Structures are given as C-alpha cells and as structure tokens.
Amino acid sequence: MWTHKAWQGRLVAHPLPTHERLRHYAGWCTAVEGNTTFYATPSRETVASWAQQTDPDFGFVLKLPRVVTHERHLGDVDEPLRAFLHAIEPLGPRAQVLWIQLPGSFAPADVATLARFLRRLPTTHRYAVEVRHPAFFVDSRATALLARTLAATSTEWIPFDTTTFFARPPTSDAERDAWTKKPRMPLRSEALTDRPIVRYLGCDDPDRTSAGWQRWVAPVADWLHEGRSPTLFVHTPDNADAPVLARRFHDDVRARVPALAPLPEPPSVQPLTLF
C-alpha cells in the first residue's frame, strides 16, 4: 500500500523513487500488511530494499502465497513455502507475523489439516490465521476447536471486523465495489497470544469509521495493560486516508494508555529538490 496513488503528494512526498516510498509510509505507521505477497513471492532483492527503508522494530504482517493457502489447501506446499521463507529472510525481525488467510471454503472439518500444517512450520517465525467460514464464529464447538488448535502452536486468530462497513448500504463507487468483495464477518475480539492483530474496515465517512472502531479501543488498551503488543490495521473502501485514520485510532488508545509511545512524525510531503 505504500505506493497507493491517493497518498502521493498528499501523505507522502511526490515524486519519490520506488525504493523510498516505504520509508515515507513508515513515518506514518509502525506496521504494514503485506498483501501483495499473496499474489507473488517477491525477490530477495526487493525484500532487502524493504529492510533498508525501515527500522528493525517496524513490523511486516506478510500474507502467505495463495498457492499455499488457496490452491494447494495447505498440502504439498514445502517448495513454495520454502521459497517464500527464503525470500523474506532479509527482513529479519521486521517479519513480525506471517499471515495465513484461509478461503471461505476452509471449514471446521479442515481444522485437522491446519493443525498438521502449523506443527510443521519453522519456529523462527510467529504466525496468525484469518478464517472466513461463518461456522467458526457462530458454532461454539467450531470456535473452540479452532481456538485450541491455534493456541497449541501459539498462533493468533486475526479478526476482520467489517461490521461498521456493512451496517449501512453503500453510497459511493468505492463502497459499492467493497460491498461485493469484502466478507461479512461476525465480530470476534478475543486474543490468543501476546501479539493480537486486528483488521478493521470502515467506510467513506471518517466519523462513522471512527465511531465504529470505538469497540476496539478498550480491548486494545486492556491488551497493552496486560503487557501484550497489539497491532490494528485500519482500512476504508478506497484507503485514501487510512494512515491518517490509523493515527487517529492510536490517539484514541493513547488517551487510555498515556504510557503508549507516540507514532513517528510524518515526513514532509514537499517534493525533493536539488537546492
């Protein structure tokens, strides 16, 4: 997302060479979702550039390739998984969590497959799973089964909170597009590990988006008081103001947890000059 066109010249300086855009994004937020790794494993050279642009405590939550999760359904994946882990090695500790997003077809009957997959993963990384089958949210037995399976390998369960977005019909092209693509997920707010991760989808209206995330402020503050290190990603249908909104959420949490460190000062958006 650090190359998002809507941010260029407004939230990050423009023009910027590709190898500098992540550095400017990191002036807004201290973590980023790696969604592009779902579609293609990047080269080590590309990943090394990401490392060069960020401090060691900057966090990448990188999605496993779809060949692993959606095409081969967690089976016979040694080769693509090994290639992926080799590619992201230059990130070192920046590879905060590897994100296993499973398709909506992944059902409670498939949990045993997930358990075998998780047990085989190298312990050099932390992992988090996102599921989209409704049974995991409405069937208490399925919920408990998945939670036990994840806890056995210290794997987090990532909730994707879309309740605010789907509370009202869409009113813009961006919202209508998201309406057809985003999953309608029931709300879940429990953490399994000391590194909870939340994905939150708001809407075009920043005030409605802010009102919708208030349900997360208290849990995130509680996690911090408990000594956990939560990460929350803010999305909107067009993501045009996502970094600004993420900082606004951080401010809401700091109001409850004054000891929480401030986010970095965003970089200047003035274009670079020779003088």
PDB file of C-alpha atoms in Angstrom:
ATOM      1  CA  MET A   1       0.000   0.000   0.000  1.00  0.00           C
ATOM      2  CA  TRP A   2       2.922   2.395   0.359  1.00  0.00           C
ATOM      3  CA  THR A   3       2.685   3.050  -3.398  1.00  0.00           C
ATOM      4  CA  HIS A   4      -1.033   3.924  -3.177  1.00  0.00           C
ATOM      5  CA  LYS A   5      -1.716   6.675  -5.735  1.00  0.00           C
ATOM      6  CA  ALA A   6      -4.088   8.559  -3.445  1.00  0.00           C
ATOM      7  CA  TRP A   7      -1.245   9.161  -0.972  1.00  0.00           C
ATOM      8  CA  GLN A   8       1.318  10.513  -3.435  1.00  0.00           C
ATOM      9  CA  GLY A   9       1.900  14.235  -2.960  1.00  0.00           C
ATOM     10  CA  ARG A  10      -0.648  14.368  -0.146  1.00  0.00           C
ATOM     11  CA  LEU A  11       0.547  11.999   2.570  1.00  0.00           C
ATOM     12  CA  VAL A  12       3.947  11.106   1.150  1.00  0.00           C
ATOM     13  CA  ALA A  13       6.286  13.191  -0.964  1.00  0.00           C
ATOM     14  CA  HIS A  14       5.903  13.055  -4.723  1.00  0.00           C
ATOM     15  CA  PRO A  15       7.633  12.198  -6.905  1.00  0.00           C
ATOM     16  CA  LEU A  16       9.546   9.549  -4.992  1.00  0.00           C
ATOM     17  CA  PRO A  17      11.546   6.643  -6.392  1.00  0.00           C
ATOM     18  CA  THR A  18      10.023   3.269  -5.627  1.00  0.00           C
ATOM     19  CA  HIS A  19      12.788   2.408  -3.154  1.00  0.00           C
ATOM     20  CA  GLU A  20      11.911   5.429  -0.992  1.00  0.00           C
ATOM     21  CA  ARG A  21       8.121   5.130  -0.741  1.00  0.00           C
ATOM     22  CA  LEU A  22       8.074   2.601   2.073  1.00  0.00           C
ATOM     23  CA  ARG A  23      10.433   4.815   4.082  1.00  0.00           C
ATOM     24  CA  HIS A  24       7.886   7.634   3.888  1.00  0.00           C
ATOM     25  CA  TYR A  25       4.991   5.343   4.786  1.00  0.00           C
ATOM     26  CA  ALA A  26       6.978   4.222   7.850  1.00  0.00           C
ATOM     27  CA  GLY A  27       6.870   7.836   9.004  1.00  0.00           C
ATOM     28  CA  TRP A  28       3.102   7.464   9.393  1.00  0.00           C
ATOM     29  CA  CYS A  29       2.695   3.979  10.831  1.00  0.00           C
ATOM     30  CA  THR A  30       4.875   1.359  12.506  1.00  0.00           C
ATOM     31  CA  ALA A  31       3.491  -1.702  10.707  1.00  0.00           C
ATOM     32  CA  VAL A  32       2.138  -2.668   7.301  1.00  0.00           C
ATOM     33  CA  GLU A  33       0.104  -5.508   5.830  1.00  0.00           C
ATOM     34  CA  GLY A  34       1.939  -7.422   3.127  1.00  0.00           C
ATOM     35  CA  ASN A  35      -0.986  -8.313   0.914  1.00  0.00           C
ATOM     36  CA  THR A  36       0.971  -8.437  -2.351  1.00  0.00           C
ATOM     37  CA  THR A  37       2.892 -11.498  -1.162  1.00  0.00           C
ATOM     38  CA  PHE A  38      -0.367 -13.416  -1.522  1.00  0.00           C
ATOM     39  CA  TYR A  39      -0.199 -12.969  -5.298  1.00  0.00           C
ATOM     40  CA  ALA A  40       3.531 -13.436  -5.867  1.00  0.00           C
ATOM     41  CA  THR A  41       6.591 -14.155  -3.775  1.00  0.00           C
ATOM     42  CA  PRO A  42       8.905 -11.131  -4.022  1.00  0.00           C
ATOM     43  CA  SER A  43      12.588 -11.407  -4.856  1.00  0.00           C
ATOM     44  CA  ARG A  44      15.136 -11.270  -2.047  1.00  0.00           C
ATOM     45  CA  GLU A  45      16.468  -8.059  -3.572  1.00  0.00           C
ATOM     46  CA  THR A  46      13.040  -6.435  -3.280  1.00  0.00           C
ATOM     47  CA  VAL A  47      12.683  -7.601   0.310  1.00  0.00           C
ATOM     48  CA  ALA A  48      16.190  -6.344   1.120  1.00  0.00           C
ATOM     49  CA  SER A  49      15.050  -2.925  -0.106  1.00  0.00           C
ATOM     50  CA  TRP A  50      12.108  -3.088   2.310  1.00  0.00           C
ATOM     51  CA  ALA A  51      14.511  -3.806   5.153  1.00  0.00           C
ATOM     52  CA  GLN A  52      16.778  -0.919   4.158  1.00  0.00           C
ATOM     53  CA  GLN A  53      13.855   1.500   4.267  1.00  0.00           C
ATOM     54  CA  THR A  54      12.614   0.561   7.738  1.00  0.00           C
ATOM     55  CA  ASP A  55      13.911   0.375  11.293  1.00  0.00           C
ATOM     56  CA  PRO A  56      14.342  -3.061  12.881  1.00  0.00           C
ATOM     57  CA  ASP A  57      11.237  -2.538  15.047  1.00  0.00           C
ATOM     58  CA  PHE A  58       8.970  -1.793  12.064  1.00  0.00           C
ATOM     59  CA  GLY A  59       6.514  -4.676  11.585  1.00  0.00           C
ATOM     60  CA  PHE A  60       5.531  -6.532   8.413  1.00  0.00           C
ATOM     61  CA  VAL A  61       2.496  -8.814   8.603  1.00  0.00           C
ATOM     62  CA  LEU A  62       3.075 -10.810   5.430  1.00  0.00           C
ATOM     63  CA  LYS A  63       0.396 -12.940   3.823  1.00  0.00           C
ATOM     64  CA  LEU A  64       1.434 -16.440   2.753  1.00  0.00           C
ATOM     65  CA  PRO A  65       1.198 -17.061  -1.006  1.00  0.00           C
ATOM     66  CA  ARG A  66      -2.168 -18.190  -2.334  1.00  0.00           C
ATOM     67  CA  VAL A  67      -0.554 -21.299  -3.822  1.00  0.00           C
ATOM     68  CA  VAL A  68      -0.089 -22.448  -0.227  1.00  0.00           C
ATOM     69  CA  THR A  69      -3.452 -21.461   1.248  1.00  0.00           C
ATOM     70  CA  HIS A  70      -5.948 -21.369  -1.609  1.00  0.00           C
ATOM     71  CA  GLU A  71      -4.582 -23.552  -4.408  1.00  0.00           C
ATOM     72  CA  ARG A  72      -2.922 -26.434  -2.546  1.00  0.00           C
ATOM     73  CA  HIS A  73      -5.018 -26.022   0.616  1.00  0.00           C
ATOM     74  CA  LEU A  74      -2.015 -26.350   2.965  1.00  0.00           C
ATOM     75  CA  GLY A  75      -0.921 -29.681   1.470  1.00  0.00           C
ATOM     76  CA  ASP A  76       2.189 -30.449  -0.602  1.00  0.00           C
ATOM     77  CA  VAL A  77       3.474 -26.918  -0.044  1.00  0.00           C
ATOM     78  CA  ASP A  78       7.075 -27.498   1.026  1.00  0.00           C
ATOM     79  CA  GLU A  79       8.583 -25.984  -2.123  1.00  0.00           C
ATOM     80  CA  PRO A  80       6.546 -22.737  -2.365  1.00  0.00           C
ATOM     81  CA  LEU A  81       6.729 -22.247   1.385  1.00  0.00           C
ATOM     82  CA  ARG A  82      10.494 -22.721   1.411  1.00  0.00           C
ATOM     83  CA  ALA A  83      10.844 -20.205  -1.455  1.00  0.00           C
ATOM     84  CA  PHE A  84       8.700 -17.686   0.409  1.00  0.00           C
ATOM     85  CA  LEU A  85      10.633 -18.017   3.665  1.00  0.00           C
ATOM     86  CA  HIS A  86      13.915 -17.674   1.787  1.00  0.00           C
ATOM     87  CA  ALA A  87      12.688 -14.526   0.035  1.00  0.00           C
ATOM     88  CA  ILE A  88      11.604 -12.731   3.225  1.00  0.00           C
ATOM     89  CA  GLU A  89      14.742 -13.626   5.181  1.00  0.00           C
ATOM     90  CA  PRO A  90      16.335 -10.152   4.700  1.00  0.00           C
ATOM     91  CA  LEU A  91      13.583  -8.632   6.840  1.00  0.00           C
ATOM     92  CA  GLY A  92      14.901 -10.341   9.949  1.00  0.00           C
ATOM     93  CA  PRO A  93      12.834  -9.260  12.991  1.00  0.00           C
ATOM     94  CA  ARG A  94      10.742  -6.948  10.818  1.00  0.00           C
ATOM     95  CA  ALA A  95       8.788 -10.020   9.653  1.00  0.00           C
ATOM     96  CA  GLN A  96       6.593  -9.612  12.691  1.00  0.00           C
ATOM     97  CA  VAL A  97       3.963 -12.216  11.814  1.00  0.00           C
ATOM     98  CA  LEU A  98       3.248 -14.472   8.845  1.00  0.00           C
ATOM     99  CA  TRP A  99      -0.425 -14.183   7.965  1.00  0.00           C
ATOM    100  CA  ILE A 100      -2.281 -17.331   6.918  1.00  0.00           C
ATOM    101  CA  GLN A 101      -5.501 -16.107   5.306  1.00  0.00           C
ATOM    102  CA  LEU A 102      -7.718 -19.086   4.541  1.00  0.00           C
ATOM    103  CA  PRO A 103     -10.540 -19.139   1.960  1.00  0.00           C
ATOM    104  CA  GLY A 104     -14.198 -19.145   2.873  1.00  0.00           C
ATOM    105  CA  SER A 105     -14.329 -22.804   1.880  1.00  0.00           C
ATOM    106  CA  PHE A 106     -11.997 -23.686   4.778  1.00  0.00           C
ATOM    107  CA  ALA A 107     -14.477 -25.249   7.206  1.00  0.00           C
ATOM    108  CA  PRO A 108     -14.333 -26.842  10.681  1.00  0.00           C
ATOM    109  CA  ALA A 109     -13.806 -30.226   9.022  1.00  0.00           C
ATOM    110  CA  ASP A 110     -10.473 -28.903   7.705  1.00  0.00           C
ATOM    111  CA  VAL A 111      -9.017 -27.886  11.071  1.00  0.00           C
ATOM    112  CA  ALA A 112      -7.010 -31.102  11.345  1.00  0.00           C
ATOM    113  CA  THR A 113      -5.241 -30.177   8.087  1.00  0.00           C
ATOM    114  CA  LEU A 114      -4.432 -26.757   9.521  1.00  0.00           C
ATOM    115  CA  ALA A 115      -3.112 -28.350  12.708  1.00  0.00           C
ATOM    116  CA  ARG A 116      -0.702 -30.545  10.742  1.00  0.00           C
ATOM    117  CA  PHE A 117       0.416 -27.551   8.700  1.00  0.00           C
ATOM    118  CA  LEU A 118       1.058 -25.381  11.759  1.00  0.00           C
ATOM    119  CA  ARG A 119       3.060 -28.109  13.511  1.00  0.00           C
ATOM    120  CA  ARG A 120       5.415 -28.313  10.518  1.00  0.00           C
ATOM    121  CA  LEU A 121       6.118 -24.604  10.279  1.00  0.00           C
ATOM    122  CA  PRO A 122       9.554 -23.385  11.415  1.00  0.00           C
ATOM    123  CA  THR A 123       9.533 -21.849  14.877  1.00  0.00           C
ATOM    124  CA  THR A 124      11.703 -18.957  13.680  1.00  0.00           C
ATOM    125  CA  HIS A 125       8.515 -17.032  12.825  1.00  0.00           C
ATOM    126  CA  ARG A 126       5.264 -16.140  14.505  1.00  0.00           C
ATOM    127  CA  TYR A 127       2.007 -16.973  12.734  1.00  0.00           C
ATOM    128  CA  ALA A 128      -1.577 -15.751  12.626  1.00  0.00           C
ATOM    129  CA  VAL A 129      -4.623 -17.243  10.911  1.00  0.00           C
ATOM    130  CA  GLU A 130      -7.629 -15.499   9.385  1.00  0.00           C
ATOM    131  CA  VAL A 131     -10.695 -17.644   8.668  1.00  0.00           C
ATOM    132  CA  ARG A 132     -13.846 -16.665   6.802  1.00  0.00           C
ATOM    133  CA  HIS A 133     -16.200 -19.604   7.200  1.00  0.00           C
ATOM    134  CA  PRO A 134     -19.194 -18.444   9.301  1.00  0.00           C
ATOM    135  CA  ALA A 135     -19.255 -21.615  11.378  1.00  0.00           C
ATOM    136  CA  PHE A 136     -16.094 -20.546  13.209  1.00  0.00           C
ATOM    137  CA  PHE A 137     -17.995 -17.533  14.556  1.00  0.00           C
ATOM    138  CA  VAL A 138     -21.495 -18.887  15.210  1.00  0.00           C
ATOM    139  CA  ASP A 139     -20.881 -22.530  16.183  1.00  0.00           C
ATOM    140  CA  SER A 140     -19.364 -22.657  19.663  1.00  0.00           C
ATOM    141  CA  ARG A 141     -17.822 -26.078  19.042  1.00  0.00           C
ATOM    142  CA  ALA A 142     -16.124 -24.906  15.852  1.00  0.00           C
ATOM    143  CA  THR A 143     -14.928 -21.754  17.614  1.00  0.00           C
ATOM    144  CA  ALA A 144     -13.434 -23.755  20.474  1.00  0.00           C
ATOM    145  CA  LEU A 145     -11.843 -26.290  18.124  1.00  0.00           C
ATOM    146  CA  LEU A 146     -10.065 -23.622  16.095  1.00  0.00           C
ATOM    147  CA  ALA A 147      -9.000 -21.678  19.186  1.00  0.00           C
ATOM    148  CA  ARG A 148      -7.478 -24.825  20.758  1.00  0.00           C
ATOM    149  CA  THR A 149      -5.691 -25.694  17.529  1.00  0.00           C
ATOM    150  CA  LEU A 150      -4.175 -22.236  17.191  1.00  0.00           C
ATOM    151  CA  ALA A 151      -3.241 -21.939  20.856  1.00  0.00           C
ATOM    152  CA  ALA A 152      -1.367 -25.252  20.686  1.00  0.00           C
ATOM    153  CA  THR A 153       1.193 -23.624  18.365  1.00  0.00           C
ATOM    154  CA  SER A 154       0.976 -20.064  19.792  1.00  0.00           C
ATOM    155  CA  THR A 155      -0.774 -18.948  16.607  1.00  0.00           C
ATOM    156  CA  GLU A 156      -3.002 -15.861  16.695  1.00  0.00           C
ATOM    157  CA  TRP A 157      -6.530 -15.627  15.283  1.00  0.00           C
ATOM    158  CA  ILE A 158      -6.932 -12.438  13.204  1.00  0.00           C
ATOM    159  CA  PRO A 159     -10.431 -10.939  13.252  1.00  0.00           C
ATOM    160  CA  PHE A 160     -11.527  -8.919  10.230  1.00  0.00           C
ATOM    161  CA  ASP A 161     -14.135  -6.512  11.575  1.00  0.00           C
ATOM    162  CA  THR A 162     -16.419  -5.437   8.706  1.00  0.00           C
ATOM    163  CA  THR A 163     -19.499  -4.766  10.846  1.00  0.00           C
ATOM    164  CA  THR A 164     -19.308  -0.971  10.581  1.00  0.00           C
ATOM    165  CA  PHE A 165     -18.954  -1.087   6.809  1.00  0.00           C
ATOM    166  CA  PHE A 166     -21.940  -3.377   6.301  1.00  0.00           C
ATOM    167  CA  ALA A 167     -24.156  -1.544   8.798  1.00  0.00           C
ATOM    168  CA  ARG A 168     -25.447   0.794   6.037  1.00  0.00           C
ATOM    169  CA  PRO A 169     -25.849   0.407   2.264  1.00  0.00           C
ATOM    170  CA  PRO A 170     -23.011   1.783   0.125  1.00  0.00           C
ATOM    171  CA  THR A 171     -23.165   5.379  -1.111  1.00  0.00           C
ATOM    172  CA  SER A 172     -20.112   5.666  -3.398  1.00  0.00           C
ATOM    173  CA  ASP A 173     -18.425   3.688  -6.149  1.00  0.00           C
ATOM    174  CA  ALA A 174     -15.634   2.665  -3.766  1.00  0.00           C
ATOM    175  CA  GLU A 175     -18.126   1.466  -1.165  1.00  0.00           C
ATOM    176  CA  ARG A 176     -20.199  -0.376  -3.774  1.00  0.00           C
ATOM    177  CA  ASP A 177     -17.075  -2.150  -5.025  1.00  0.00           C
ATOM    178  CA  ALA A 178     -16.062  -3.150  -1.497  1.00  0.00           C
ATOM    179  CA  TRP A 179     -19.656  -4.232  -0.786  1.00  0.00           C
ATOM    180  CA  THR A 180     -19.329  -7.000  -3.385  1.00  0.00           C
ATOM    181  CA  LYS A 181     -15.791  -8.073  -2.426  1.00  0.00           C
ATOM    182  CA  LYS A 182     -15.370  -7.837   1.342  1.00  0.00           C
ATOM    183  CA  PRO A 183     -16.587 -10.647   3.608  1.00  0.00           C
ATOM    184  CA  ARG A 184     -19.425 -10.042   6.066  1.00  0.00           C
ATOM    185  CA  MET A 185     -17.696 -11.307   9.158  1.00  0.00           C
ATOM    186  CA  PRO A 186     -19.231 -11.672  12.631  1.00  0.00           C
ATOM    187  CA  LEU A 187     -17.398  -9.768  15.336  1.00  0.00           C
ATOM    188  CA  ARG A 188     -14.698 -11.511  17.367  1.00  0.00           C
ATOM    189  CA  SER A 189     -12.463  -9.696  19.847  1.00  0.00           C
ATOM    190  CA  GLU A 190     -10.583 -12.359  21.825  1.00  0.00           C
ATOM    191  CA  ALA A 191      -6.792 -12.618  21.655  1.00  0.00           C
ATOM    192  CA  LEU A 192      -4.918 -15.920  21.843  1.00  0.00           C
ATOM    193  CA  THR A 193      -1.320 -14.698  22.107  1.00  0.00           C
ATOM    194  CA  ASP A 194       0.728 -11.717  23.270  1.00  0.00           C
ATOM    195  CA  ARG A 195       0.668 -10.289  19.707  1.00  0.00           C
ATOM    196  CA  PRO A 196      -3.005  -9.742  18.808  1.00  0.00           C
ATOM    197  CA  ILE A 197      -3.730  -8.480  15.293  1.00  0.00           C
ATOM    198  CA  VAL A 198      -6.987  -6.818  14.231  1.00  0.00           C
ATOM    199  CA  ARG A 199      -8.101  -5.816  10.736  1.00  0.00           C
ATOM    200  CA  TYR A 200     -10.818  -3.172  10.723  1.00  0.00           C
ATOM    201  CA  LEU A 201     -12.824  -1.936   7.714  1.00  0.00           C
ATOM    202  CA  GLY A 202     -14.532   1.422   7.993  1.00  0.00           C
ATOM    203  CA  CYS A 203     -16.364   3.403   5.322  1.00  0.00           C
ATOM    204  CA  ASP A 204     -16.013   6.630   3.355  1.00  0.00           C
ATOM    205  CA  ASP A 205     -17.174   8.775   6.273  1.00  0.00           C
ATOM    206  CA  PRO A 206     -14.224   9.215   8.678  1.00  0.00           C
ATOM    207  CA  ASP A 207     -16.505   9.981  11.623  1.00  0.00           C
ATOM    208  CA  ARG A 208     -18.530   6.803  11.080  1.00  0.00           C
ATOM    209  CA  THR A 209     -15.267   4.914  10.701  1.00  0.00           C
ATOM    210  CA  SER A 210     -14.012   6.351  13.988  1.00  0.00           C
ATOM    211  CA  ALA A 211     -17.287   5.633  15.764  1.00  0.00           C
ATOM    212  CA  GLY A 212     -17.136   2.031  14.568  1.00  0.00           C
ATOM    213  CA  TRP A 213     -13.659   1.387  15.918  1.00  0.00           C
ATOM    214  CA  GLN A 214     -14.541   2.575  19.424  1.00  0.00           C
ATOM    215  CA  ARG A 215     -15.416  -1.034  20.275  1.00  0.00           C
ATOM    216  CA  TRP A 216     -11.703  -1.825  19.767  1.00  0.00           C
ATOM    217  CA  VAL A 217     -10.226   0.956  21.876  1.00  0.00           C
ATOM    218  CA  ALA A 218     -10.927  -0.687  25.237  1.00  0.00           C
ATOM    219  CA  PRO A 219      -9.720  -4.198  24.230  1.00  0.00           C
ATOM    220  CA  VAL A 220      -6.522  -2.782  22.708  1.00  0.00           C
ATOM    221  CA  ALA A 221      -5.915  -0.679  25.821  1.00  0.00           C
ATOM    222  CA  ASP A 222      -6.529  -3.742  28.003  1.00  0.00           C
ATOM    223  CA  TRP A 223      -4.086  -5.798  25.932  1.00  0.00           C
ATOM    224  CA  LEU A 224      -1.446  -3.118  26.398  1.00  0.00           C
ATOM    225  CA  HIS A 225      -2.048  -3.036  30.158  1.00  0.00           C
ATOM    226  CA  GLU A 226      -1.633  -6.830  30.146  1.00  0.00           C
ATOM    227  CA  GLY A 227       1.792  -6.496  28.509  1.00  0.00           C
ATOM    228  CA  ARG A 228       0.697  -7.606  25.049  1.00  0.00           C
ATOM    229  CA  SER A 229       1.756  -5.893  21.804  1.00  0.00           C
ATOM    230  CA  PRO A 230      -1.353  -5.471  19.636  1.00  0.00           C
ATOM    231  CA  THR A 231      -1.440  -4.302  16.015  1.00  0.00           C
ATOM    232  CA  LEU A 232      -4.574  -2.850  14.410  1.00  0.00           C
ATOM    233  CA  PHE A 233      -4.856  -2.095  10.704  1.00  0.00           C
ATOM    234  CA  VAL A 234      -7.426   0.467   9.560  1.00  0.00           C
ATOM    235  CA  HIS A 235      -8.971   0.119   6.106  1.00  0.00           C
ATOM    236  CA  THR A 236     -11.595   2.083   4.194  1.00  0.00           C
ATOM    237  CA  PRO A 237     -13.070   1.273   0.781  1.00  0.00           C
ATOM    238  CA  ASP A 238     -10.544   3.475  -1.054  1.00  0.00           C
ATOM    239  CA  ASN A 239      -7.877   3.623   1.699  1.00  0.00           C
ATOM    240  CA  ALA A 240      -7.211   7.244   0.725  1.00  0.00           C
ATOM    241  CA  ASP A 241      -6.987   8.383   4.355  1.00  0.00           C
ATOM    242  CA  ALA A 242      -6.039   5.098   6.006  1.00  0.00           C
ATOM    243  CA  PRO A 243      -2.714   6.318   7.509  1.00  0.00           C
ATOM    244  CA  VAL A 244      -4.415   9.406   8.958  1.00  0.00           C
ATOM    245  CA  LEU A 245      -7.188   7.265  10.430  1.00  0.00           C
ATOM    246  CA  ALA A 246      -4.696   4.766  11.838  1.00  0.00           C
ATOM    247  CA  ARG A 247      -3.001   7.593  13.715  1.00  0.00           C
ATOM    248  CA  ARG A 248      -6.391   8.796  14.942  1.00  0.00           C
ATOM    249  CA  PHE A 249      -7.084   5.328  16.352  1.00  0.00           C
ATOM    250  CA  HIS A 250      -3.659   5.371  18.010  1.00  0.00           C
ATOM    251  CA  ASP A 251      -4.561   8.695  19.642  1.00  0.00           C
ATOM    252  CA  ASP A 252      -7.789   7.184  20.988  1.00  0.00           C
ATOM    253  CA  VAL A 253      -5.817   4.355  22.574  1.00  0.00           C
ATOM    254  CA  ARG A 254      -3.170   6.729  23.992  1.00  0.00           C
ATOM    255  CA  ALA A 255      -5.943   8.631  25.730  1.00  0.00           C
ATOM    256  CA  ARG A 256      -6.477   5.461  27.796  1.00  0.00           C
ATOM    257  CA  VAL A 257      -2.832   4.364  27.901  1.00  0.00           C
ATOM    258  CA  PRO A 258      -0.723   7.546  28.260  1.00  0.00           C
ATOM    259  CA  ALA A 259       2.470   5.485  28.500  1.00  0.00           C
ATOM    260  CA  LEU A 260       1.990   4.262  24.930  1.00  0.00           C
ATOM    261  CA  ALA A 261       4.761   5.717  22.777  1.00  0.00           C
ATOM    262  CA  PRO A 262       3.675   8.248  20.145  1.00  0.00           C
ATOM    263  CA  LEU A 263       3.883   7.380  16.478  1.00  0.00           C
ATOM    264  CA  PRO A 264       6.694   8.967  14.436  1.00  0.00           C
ATOM    265  CA  GLU A 265       6.245  12.392  12.923  1.00  0.00           C
ATOM    266  CA  PRO A 266       5.120  12.036   9.286  1.00  0.00           C
ATOM    267  CA  PRO A 267       7.682  13.146   6.702  1.00  0.00           C
ATOM    268  CA  SER A 268       7.289  16.310   4.682  1.00  0.00           C
ATOM    269  CA  VAL A 269       5.199  15.919   1.564  1.00  0.00           C
ATOM    270  CA  GLN A 270       7.132  18.600  -0.279  1.00  0.00           C
ATOM    271  CA  PRO A 271       8.808  17.223  -3.422  1.00  0.00           C
ATOM    272  CA  LEU A 272      12.527  16.729  -3.261  1.00  0.00           C
ATOM    273  CA  THR A 273      14.635  19.445  -4.918  1.00  0.00           C
ATOM    274  CA  LEU A 274      18.267  19.898  -5.879  1.00  0.00           C
ATOM    275  CA  PHE A 275      18.698  23.032  -3.767  1.00  0.00           C
TER     276      PHE A 275
END
